[in-house]
XYZ file of C-alpha atoms in Angstrom:
673
model
C 167.614 275.772 112.193
C 166.194 275.621 108.712
C 168.673 274.009 106.308
C 168.407 273.762 102.478
C 169.943 270.377 102.659
C 166.665 268.870 103.950
C 164.168 271.201 102.241
C 162.724 270.130 98.870
C 165.294 270.913 96.174
C 163.279 273.050 93.792
C 166.232 273.235 91.387
C 166.886 272.150 87.794
C 167.017 268.316 87.787
C 166.790 268.398 91.672
C 170.413 269.342 91.950
C 171.775 270.245 95.343
C 171.220 273.985 95.929
C 174.868 274.669 96.175
C 174.482 278.441 96.224
C 172.284 278.155 99.343
C 174.335 275.671 101.310
C 176.714 276.869 104.023
C 179.043 274.826 106.182
C 176.910 275.755 109.218
C 173.997 273.721 107.584
C 175.732 270.359 107.683
C 175.742 269.493 111.369
C 172.060 270.159 112.065
C 171.049 268.494 108.809
C 173.226 265.455 109.664
C 171.689 265.197 113.164
C 168.156 265.395 111.863
C 168.689 263.026 108.962
C 170.482 260.480 111.159
C 167.691 260.514 113.689
C 165.090 260.154 110.927
C 166.952 257.072 109.582
C 167.005 255.483 112.980
C 163.257 255.850 113.282
C 162.786 254.380 109.758
C 165.072 251.358 110.688
C 163.240 250.793 113.892
C 159.912 250.805 112.093
C 161.015 248.200 109.698
C 162.574 245.937 112.430
C 159.475 246.311 114.671
C 156.906 245.773 111.868
C 154.363 243.228 113.342
C 153.586 241.913 109.850
C 155.494 238.800 108.617
C 158.478 239.860 106.677
C 158.031 240.404 102.913
C 160.256 241.825 100.211
C 158.182 244.956 100.233
C 158.032 245.614 103.977
C 161.641 244.741 104.619
C 164.043 244.853 101.684
C 162.265 247.505 99.603
C 161.652 249.434 102.875
C 165.411 249.365 103.565
C 166.149 250.538 100.017
C 163.936 253.594 100.640
C 165.085 254.321 104.176
C 167.675 257.029 104.761
C 166.874 259.194 101.746
C 167.440 262.388 103.673
C 170.758 261.113 105.066
C 171.804 260.055 101.592
C 171.167 263.613 100.331
C 173.132 265.250 103.115
C 176.132 262.893 102.884
C 176.107 262.909 99.139
C 176.825 266.624 99.243
C 179.041 266.724 102.196
C 181.500 263.905 101.323
C 181.784 265.104 97.797
C 182.812 268.548 99.099
C 185.067 267.118 101.728
C 187.139 265.426 99.112
C 187.070 268.033 96.267
C 186.873 271.413 98.200
C 187.923 270.847 101.723
C 188.425 273.480 104.445
C 189.160 273.382 108.258
C 185.411 273.447 109.121
C 184.599 270.639 106.735
C 187.539 268.557 108.037
C 186.300 269.051 111.635
C 182.829 267.963 110.558
C 184.242 264.939 108.831
C 186.118 263.862 112.033
C 182.819 264.177 113.896
C 180.560 262.466 111.283
C 182.791 259.537 110.371
C 182.696 257.596 113.785
C 179.021 258.388 114.249
C 178.174 256.992 110.798
C 180.247 253.905 111.467
C 178.352 253.378 114.747
C 175.057 253.950 113.008
C 175.891 251.387 110.304
C 177.101 248.985 112.912
C 173.909 249.354 114.917
C 171.844 248.567 111.878
C 173.706 245.407 111.076
C 173.661 244.454 114.772
C 169.866 244.791 114.925
C 168.802 241.217 115.641
C 165.157 241.793 114.804
C 166.015 243.266 111.406
C 168.517 240.512 110.676
C 165.874 237.895 111.537
C 163.576 239.374 109.014
C 166.254 239.415 106.288
C 167.376 235.926 107.180
C 163.763 234.591 107.101
C 163.313 236.034 103.596
C 166.610 234.565 102.411
C 165.810 231.116 103.814
C 162.349 231.138 102.213
C 163.279 232.760 98.972
C 162.344 229.747 96.897
C 158.720 230.079 98.078
C 158.468 233.754 97.080
C 157.749 235.091 93.607
C 160.806 237.315 93.321
C 162.218 238.811 90.143
C 165.886 238.309 89.314
C 166.738 241.756 90.582
C 164.742 241.329 93.782
C 166.464 238.083 94.445
C 169.827 239.677 93.833
C 169.152 242.556 96.269
C 167.919 240.045 98.883
C 171.077 237.985 98.385
C 173.384 241.044 98.817
C 171.411 242.326 101.786
C 171.653 238.988 103.565
C 175.386 238.736 102.739
C 176.080 242.174 103.954
C 174.481 241.429 107.369
C 176.438 238.287 107.742
C 179.761 239.807 106.733
C 179.098 242.759 108.986
C 178.804 240.499 111.949
C 175.077 240.317 112.459
C 175.351 236.803 113.737
C 177.902 237.769 116.421
C 176.761 237.847 120.023
C 177.885 239.510 123.266
C 181.462 240.718 123.567
C 182.257 239.809 119.967
C 179.362 241.953 118.654
C 180.411 244.911 120.894
C 184.092 244.556 119.779
C 182.966 244.492 116.118
C 181.121 247.800 116.622
C 184.164 249.396 118.271
C 186.476 248.213 115.555
C 184.315 249.782 112.836
C 184.145 253.035 114.732
C 187.848 253.289 115.312
C 188.555 252.349 111.601
C 186.446 255.248 110.464
C 188.305 257.667 112.682
C 191.673 256.397 111.436
C 190.577 256.504 107.750
C 189.472 260.109 108.064
C 192.720 260.958 109.955
C 194.853 259.277 107.276
C 193.114 261.299 104.487
C 193.319 264.618 106.246
C 196.935 264.135 107.186
C 197.738 263.395 103.487
C 195.772 266.485 102.386
C 197.614 268.696 104.856
C 201.064 267.325 103.737
C 200.114 267.986 100.112
C 198.842 271.501 100.820
C 201.812 272.439 102.955
C 204.435 271.516 100.474
C 205.547 274.500 98.440
C 208.996 274.874 96.778
C 209.583 278.378 95.555
C 211.541 278.506 92.362
C 213.837 281.189 90.896
C 213.656 282.216 87.259
C 216.954 280.323 86.684
C 215.286 277.148 88.108
C 212.885 277.221 85.086
C 215.667 276.891 82.536
C 215.075 273.900 80.309
C 211.415 273.533 81.159
C 208.845 273.608 78.434
C 206.372 276.505 78.334
C 203.529 274.522 79.714
C 205.523 273.530 82.916
C 206.696 277.146 83.323
C 203.059 278.427 83.015
C 201.937 275.831 85.606
C 204.758 276.821 87.990
C 203.874 280.470 87.597
C 200.197 279.738 88.160
C 201.050 277.771 91.316
C 203.119 280.703 92.610
C 200.179 283.066 91.888
C 197.825 280.778 93.802
C 200.196 280.754 96.737
C 200.547 284.587 96.643
C 204.279 284.429 95.787
C 206.150 286.900 93.634
C 207.521 284.086 91.518
C 206.958 280.481 90.359
C 206.632 277.523 92.663
C 206.371 273.864 92.715
C 203.435 272.115 94.500
C 202.487 268.440 94.816
C 199.823 268.649 92.127
C 200.469 265.520 90.033
C 199.932 267.561 86.829
C 202.789 269.913 87.861
C 205.241 267.649 89.778
C 205.352 264.785 87.204
C 206.208 266.954 84.204
C 208.770 268.795 86.426
C 210.421 265.441 87.065
C 210.109 264.708 83.406
C 211.783 267.797 82.069
C 213.872 269.566 84.660
C 217.646 269.268 83.938
C 218.393 270.193 87.534
C 219.015 266.827 89.287
C 219.101 268.547 92.754
C 215.661 270.083 92.216
C 214.307 266.759 90.854
C 215.448 265.018 94.028
C 213.772 267.580 96.283
C 210.592 267.390 94.273
C 210.601 263.553 94.222
C 211.219 263.376 98.016
C 208.366 265.825 98.679
C 206.086 263.728 96.458
C 207.024 260.324 98.013
C 207.319 261.409 101.628
C 203.679 262.489 101.960
C 202.349 261.064 105.159
C 205.870 260.212 106.387
C 207.283 263.567 107.540
C 206.956 262.977 111.204
C 204.809 264.993 113.602
C 201.028 265.122 113.694
C 200.499 264.304 110.024
C 202.607 261.037 110.021
C 200.517 258.164 108.801
C 202.829 255.268 109.543
C 201.401 254.513 112.992
C 197.820 254.861 111.677
C 198.509 252.327 108.932
C 199.776 249.849 111.484
C 196.662 250.249 113.666
C 194.398 249.977 110.661
C 195.958 246.730 109.633
C 195.735 245.257 113.031
C 192.077 246.149 113.433
C 191.241 244.708 109.969
C 192.868 241.440 110.943
C 190.879 241.296 114.220
C 187.660 242.099 112.310
C 188.311 239.144 109.894
C 189.081 236.802 112.824
C 185.881 237.666 114.505
C 184.051 236.520 111.403
C 186.045 233.302 111.209
C 188.396 234.137 108.379
C 192.165 233.295 108.446
C 193.033 236.931 107.522
C 191.595 240.082 106.142
C 192.547 239.274 102.509
C 190.481 236.066 102.559
C 187.572 238.003 104.049
C 187.750 240.824 101.483
C 188.369 238.747 98.425
C 185.563 236.265 99.071
C 182.969 238.437 97.331
C 185.309 239.697 94.521
C 185.794 238.181 91.125
C 189.289 236.900 92.133
C 187.813 234.999 95.100
C 191.071 234.329 96.865
C 194.592 235.837 97.509
C 196.214 232.993 95.515
C 194.328 233.905 92.293
C 195.565 237.528 92.715
C 199.129 236.393 93.165
C 198.819 234.175 90.141
C 197.658 237.136 87.959
C 200.280 239.544 89.225
C 203.001 236.975 89.010
C 202.265 236.343 85.311
C 202.692 240.039 84.553
C 205.476 240.833 86.978
C 208.370 238.768 85.335
C 208.065 240.378 81.842
C 207.395 243.781 83.222
C 210.537 243.633 85.492
C 212.597 242.390 82.660
C 211.544 245.233 80.476
C 212.155 247.742 83.294
C 215.623 246.480 83.969
C 216.529 246.673 80.251
C 215.260 250.288 80.182
C 217.197 251.136 83.386
C 220.474 249.957 81.792
C 219.885 252.266 78.739
C 219.125 255.248 81.116
C 222.181 254.471 83.324
C 224.304 254.942 80.230
C 222.548 258.266 79.473
C 223.138 259.423 83.092
C 226.879 258.700 82.807
C 226.997 260.443 79.442
C 225.639 263.550 81.281
C 228.610 263.459 83.610
C 227.075 261.728 86.634
C 229.048 258.870 88.136
C 226.412 257.593 90.580
C 223.592 255.122 90.028
C 220.286 255.855 88.353
C 217.950 257.107 91.011
C 214.114 257.221 91.162
C 214.169 261.017 90.613
C 216.098 260.380 87.385
C 213.789 257.900 85.777
C 211.132 260.186 84.236
C 213.753 262.588 83.044
C 215.770 260.068 81.132
C 212.673 258.166 80.009
C 211.426 261.342 78.388
C 214.807 261.734 76.612
C 214.586 258.164 75.385
C 211.051 258.630 74.217
C 212.067 261.629 72.200
C 215.052 259.738 70.723
C 213.154 256.456 69.981
C 209.829 257.921 68.774
C 210.834 261.441 67.830
C 207.962 262.495 70.159
C 208.393 265.827 72.022
C 205.754 266.343 74.648
C 206.215 270.123 74.458
C 205.129 269.867 70.793
C 202.440 267.313 71.577
C 200.725 269.037 74.474
C 199.262 272.025 72.577
C 197.176 269.432 70.662
C 195.637 268.092 73.878
C 193.413 270.911 74.907
C 191.218 270.124 77.949
C 188.025 271.415 76.243
C 188.760 269.446 73.123
C 189.386 266.235 75.035
C 186.081 266.704 76.930
C 184.421 267.099 73.507
C 186.169 263.920 72.398
C 184.932 261.918 75.389
C 181.355 263.178 74.757
C 181.590 262.553 71.012
C 182.533 258.864 71.576
C 179.690 258.523 74.059
C 177.349 259.864 71.418
C 178.578 257.524 68.690
C 178.560 254.438 70.878
C 175.419 255.018 73.050
C 173.554 257.918 71.463
C 174.131 260.277 74.413
C 173.996 264.064 73.956
C 175.484 266.627 76.334
C 174.161 270.205 76.689
C 175.889 272.787 79.018
C 173.960 273.789 82.028
C 174.049 277.244 83.646
C 173.420 276.208 87.279
C 175.140 276.985 90.637
C 177.819 274.509 91.453
C 180.068 273.895 94.487
C 183.173 275.700 92.961
C 183.724 278.190 90.171
C 185.987 275.705 88.333
C 183.126 273.214 87.984
C 180.973 272.707 84.844
C 177.749 270.819 84.237
C 175.978 269.218 81.318
C 172.555 267.707 80.988
C 172.768 264.220 79.438
C 170.000 263.140 77.227
C 169.146 260.319 74.689
C 166.609 260.783 71.945
C 165.487 263.895 73.781
C 164.838 262.144 77.016
C 166.652 263.155 80.162
C 169.316 260.625 81.375
C 171.158 262.540 84.039
C 173.491 265.370 84.826
C 177.289 265.203 84.547
C 179.613 267.513 86.436
C 183.220 268.023 85.661
C 185.667 269.416 88.251
C 189.041 269.332 86.452
C 191.628 271.628 88.044
C 193.965 270.989 90.934
C 193.713 273.209 94.055
C 194.970 273.006 97.663
C 191.528 272.203 98.931
C 191.216 269.035 96.767
C 192.826 265.703 97.621
C 195.239 264.409 95.024
C 194.264 261.881 92.276
C 191.173 261.549 90.133
C 187.873 259.949 90.871
C 184.230 259.564 89.896
C 181.380 259.826 92.435
C 177.636 260.572 92.436
C 175.524 263.120 94.181
C 172.645 260.785 93.286
C 172.548 257.275 91.727
C 169.955 255.844 89.421
C 166.999 253.828 90.647
C 163.354 253.116 89.701
C 162.131 251.760 93.081
C 160.852 252.695 95.600
C 161.031 256.169 93.895
C 162.408 256.795 90.392
C 165.548 258.961 90.258
C 168.110 259.936 87.658
C 171.876 260.141 88.348
C 173.912 263.116 89.085
C 177.584 262.186 88.481
C 180.828 264.102 89.026
C 184.308 263.599 87.637
C 187.111 265.102 89.761
C 190.590 265.509 88.397
C 193.717 267.449 89.345
C 194.890 268.950 86.087
C 197.243 271.947 86.199
C 195.318 275.145 85.911
C 196.721 277.504 83.333
C 197.671 281.169 83.879
C 194.913 283.612 83.005
C 194.012 283.881 79.319
C 195.787 280.588 78.362
C 194.077 277.404 77.412
C 194.255 274.364 79.679
C 196.602 271.800 78.114
C 196.953 268.144 79.113
C 199.599 265.568 78.964
C 198.750 262.352 77.164
C 198.510 260.738 80.617
C 196.057 263.479 81.699
C 193.948 262.836 78.508
C 193.804 259.139 79.376
C 192.800 259.929 82.976
C 189.945 262.113 81.686
C 188.711 259.247 79.545
C 189.171 256.794 82.352
C 187.052 258.783 84.816
C 184.365 259.380 82.182
C 184.143 255.662 81.670
C 183.091 255.487 85.328
C 180.576 258.236 84.728
C 179.025 256.324 81.833
C 178.669 253.266 84.103
C 176.571 255.569 86.391
C 174.693 257.418 83.674
C 173.695 254.357 81.644
C 172.618 252.334 84.645
C 169.089 251.008 84.259
C 168.185 248.913 87.289
C 165.339 248.797 89.777
C 167.300 249.471 92.972
C 169.889 252.059 93.997
C 171.938 249.594 95.942
C 172.952 247.738 92.784
C 172.928 250.654 90.271
C 175.988 252.123 88.513
C 179.299 251.371 90.038
C 177.880 249.204 92.880
C 179.737 246.195 91.640
C 182.726 243.984 92.652
C 185.761 246.103 93.225
C 187.785 244.082 90.633
C 185.064 244.619 88.110
C 184.382 248.396 88.630
C 187.515 249.411 86.751
C 186.420 247.609 83.536
C 184.207 250.351 82.072
C 186.692 253.030 82.920
C 189.784 251.251 81.621
C 187.924 250.105 78.569
C 186.938 253.666 77.724
C 190.525 254.676 77.689
C 190.966 252.724 74.517
C 188.790 255.255 72.522
C 191.331 257.983 73.205
C 193.782 255.920 71.041
C 191.434 255.494 68.119
C 193.155 257.368 65.286
C 189.926 259.060 64.028
C 189.196 260.444 67.502
C 192.610 262.025 67.920
C 192.443 263.138 64.252
C 189.279 265.048 64.922
C 189.777 266.453 68.418
C 193.591 266.814 68.820
C 193.717 270.328 67.452
C 196.435 272.911 68.101
C 195.606 275.480 70.846
C 196.986 278.381 68.765
C 196.473 277.494 65.108
C 193.462 275.195 65.430
C 195.092 272.804 63.012
C 194.641 269.048 63.426
C 197.517 267.031 64.717
C 199.735 266.142 61.785
C 199.374 262.525 60.684
C 203.069 261.784 61.241
C 202.816 262.957 64.879
C 199.592 261.005 65.408
C 201.415 257.908 64.183
C 204.245 258.564 66.586
C 201.817 259.097 69.527
C 200.169 255.781 68.879
C 203.417 254.033 68.288
C 204.679 255.257 71.655
C 201.588 254.120 73.508
C 203.396 251.337 75.299
C 206.671 253.246 75.880
C 207.995 252.937 79.449
C 205.397 250.261 80.177
C 207.943 248.248 82.188
C 208.156 251.136 84.618
C 204.474 251.769 84.787
C 203.680 248.082 85.324
C 206.403 247.509 87.970
C 205.367 250.573 90.072
C 201.787 249.433 89.997
C 202.291 245.766 90.670
C 204.649 246.557 93.591
C 201.827 248.596 95.219
C 199.322 245.833 94.543
C 201.517 243.134 96.061
C 202.392 245.180 99.205
C 198.702 245.825 99.705
C 197.860 242.037 99.353
C 200.640 240.976 101.650
C 199.739 243.561 104.233
C 196.347 241.825 104.576
C 197.570 238.229 104.283
C 198.533 236.405 107.434
C 199.256 238.211 110.760
C 199.235 242.037 110.505
C 202.708 243.620 110.425
C 203.734 245.408 113.566
C 205.880 247.666 111.347
C 204.267 248.200 107.908
C 207.291 249.933 106.520
C 209.507 246.974 107.321
C 206.856 244.649 105.733
C 206.775 246.856 102.664
C 210.558 246.654 102.336
C 210.415 242.827 102.726
C 207.828 242.411 100.008
C 209.725 244.637 97.643
C 212.911 242.760 98.271
C 211.185 239.519 97.680
C 209.908 240.711 94.325
C 213.347 241.926 93.263
C 212.107 245.468 92.869
C 214.346 247.506 90.557
C 216.064 250.038 92.762
C 215.415 253.039 90.562
C 211.666 252.452 90.614
C 209.485 253.314 93.645
C 206.073 252.001 94.457
C 203.303 254.051 92.805
C 201.799 254.546 96.274
C 203.975 254.052 99.274
C 202.317 253.024 102.532
C 202.067 256.501 104.256
C 200.184 257.967 101.333
C 198.396 254.868 100.057
C 194.955 256.315 100.292
C 193.403 253.676 98.092
C 194.098 251.184 100.935
C 194.099 253.197 104.182
C 191.568 256.025 103.605
C 188.855 253.303 103.824
C 188.177 249.712 103.066
C 187.356 250.153 99.348
C 190.591 249.026 97.767
C 192.184 247.291 100.875
C 193.419 243.899 99.574
C 192.052 245.132 96.288
C 194.462 247.505 94.612
C 195.108 244.581 92.156
C 191.642 245.350 90.803
C 192.917 247.654 88.105
C 194.971 244.817 86.534
C 192.175 242.284 86.990
C 189.909 244.677 85.169
C 192.547 245.297 82.578
C 192.576 241.663 81.551
C 188.896 242.146 80.659
C 189.178 245.633 79.095
C 191.951 244.507 76.716
C 189.802 241.538 75.752
C 186.628 243.648 75.452
C 188.183 246.215 73.133
C 189.563 243.400 71.072
C 185.912 242.291 70.683
C 185.193 245.693 69.046
C 188.170 245.351 66.718
C 187.145 241.901 65.708
C 183.488 242.853 65.149
C 184.031 245.877 62.789
C 185.856 248.678 64.581
C 185.878 250.787 67.685
C 182.344 252.167 66.989
C 180.628 248.873 65.974
C 177.006 249.543 66.893
C 176.096 245.921 67.702
C 179.038 245.555 70.043
C 178.265 248.932 71.762
C 174.691 247.739 72.291
C 175.978 244.503 73.843
C 178.340 246.458 76.106
C 175.481 248.624 77.345
C 172.971 245.755 77.702
C 175.144 243.358 79.463
C 177.511 245.578 81.498
C 176.979 249.353 81.617
C 173.250 249.222 82.255
C 173.300 246.277 84.654
C 175.266 247.585 87.649
C 175.564 244.851 90.248
C 172.358 243.092 89.295
C 174.253 239.789 88.669
C 177.648 238.460 89.551
C 180.404 240.187 87.576
C 181.625 237.010 85.871
C 178.121 236.263 84.596
C 177.877 239.823 83.173
C 181.145 239.695 81.426
C 180.522 236.224 79.954
C 177.097 237.392 78.756
C 178.886 240.133 76.821
C 181.895 238.206 75.558
C 180.871 234.551 75.678
C 183.815 233.607 77.871
C 186.298 234.861 80.431
C 189.677 236.091 79.031
C 193.242 235.137 79.719
C 196.224 237.437 80.399
C 197.437 237.375 76.814
C 195.516 240.426 75.544
C 196.788 242.461 78.548
C 200.463 241.546 77.951
C 200.023 242.450 74.277
C 198.239 245.682 74.999
C 201.073 246.690 77.392
C 203.810 245.711 74.883
C 205.070 242.988 77.266
C 204.176 239.912 75.204
C 207.102 237.664 74.348
């Protein structure tokens, strides 16, 4: 079968030919590309010539190009525009890919070549980047179990295959629970809701072919519903629907899957000689060990919990004033926090939201990138994978840099959350290629004819994901394996979280926060209130995050728990978790941790990176302001362009001259003493 996935892509900027790709193309393309990669790997391993960087490491960098193209399209679509056929394909592909990867790392002849190069590296005239790629290649083989023999090697292969199956199942169960939840609302249920929530509920009802409004588990709908609905009974139903994803019993229940994943990860670490999975995973991160993570989280937990408890006492009084005798519950928090914010900061989100138009916030993100790094963004009229997507060519001084795709609206076929990924990453060897990067979000889609409006949190998410995109777009390294976001997990969030700071620069909001109806700029007094409220409810936000990070860490420290839900409860009790706050991600829907190994033992990474991003933005403020050109040049030269070409600590130190402490983070969150 001829498939456009494997034919040359004669398209603008060699973009995937989305308009020609059908689901029926993926299986034959995958089979052919996988077989081709096996042949390429065998040729490298069986090469009769003595190993050299060119015939081994560079050859590995160039191998699998067809497979990368196929999977780059498939897995992006599987996450952002899934359907039953793609889900079935994912269940088929995932274990086969795991077995394929395990076979590569178990190839003794190939490992011998890599090991020989590593042991003789001092005798070879290697550049810094070549040496770095060799180091990472050797480390990857060792950590994958290349030195294992016999039954241990076979067991490692089986563990990896099973984990890939379970991760896929966890994700698909979560997607199904999210897609299946639909709470029809009557017109009376909309009383007290601001217009933008009403519009979103009506749009959700239209999308579900209902005659009236409805509530879905789109974060951009359910969070503002919890924030504004005066109906405590409906808030509870909504909150329970949101927090019980993956824990509803039946075929989509993820609790047993989580237990098996944790047991397999512990066994995997033991086969490699580590005391537990957390020690294995953190060995190559900036943190280095579980104890350093606990130390960081502990420094922030105490002031955050104290702030949250003080806020809870205030809201308990408000609940009583509304005639409720019971205790403050998790489904009450956002509602009363919004009331407090309005009272303390005179800030009404219904008045604020018309100033945060999606299109204007995209312009703002582009404008900051232009002022900082000289990037220009021109709209592209090209076929994409969904009608909601948009694309731009990115240039600098007239030279092509890459392509950026934005996919912003929630839909039932898209998993929840927001993320950045790439259809193609930057490299110069063995063949030059420019990046094709996509930001995927889940903002509420407006009714026909109305502009898309964002909450302030949505706008921050947009800037966050675009920070990841800049890390990809500005990458300037030799090899794809170390380009862009191919860095330590607790470093990868630095560029994204740092970029959030530019949303709060007064001149940025002053220019781009314009009213959807009148076109007028946000009034200065409202802008001042927005910035003054930037750290409002930070006790809640910090507590819900650290609780998730600590549960993740303790899941992977010591023996694996037979009952993850019991372990979760024990960790939260040990922390003294405020009863009216829930984990940001409870175990059955903790996709960061259980959909794959990416953030396992590593959900703390956002806070580890935040220590650096607070310090890094402070460097701009000290130098001459948010758009200081010399500091922007240093940021690009030492961090954004370097990918994983050096250890993360060395990159940050080159930029800042030192590693930071936690003080700037506490100050930035409004938690400093």
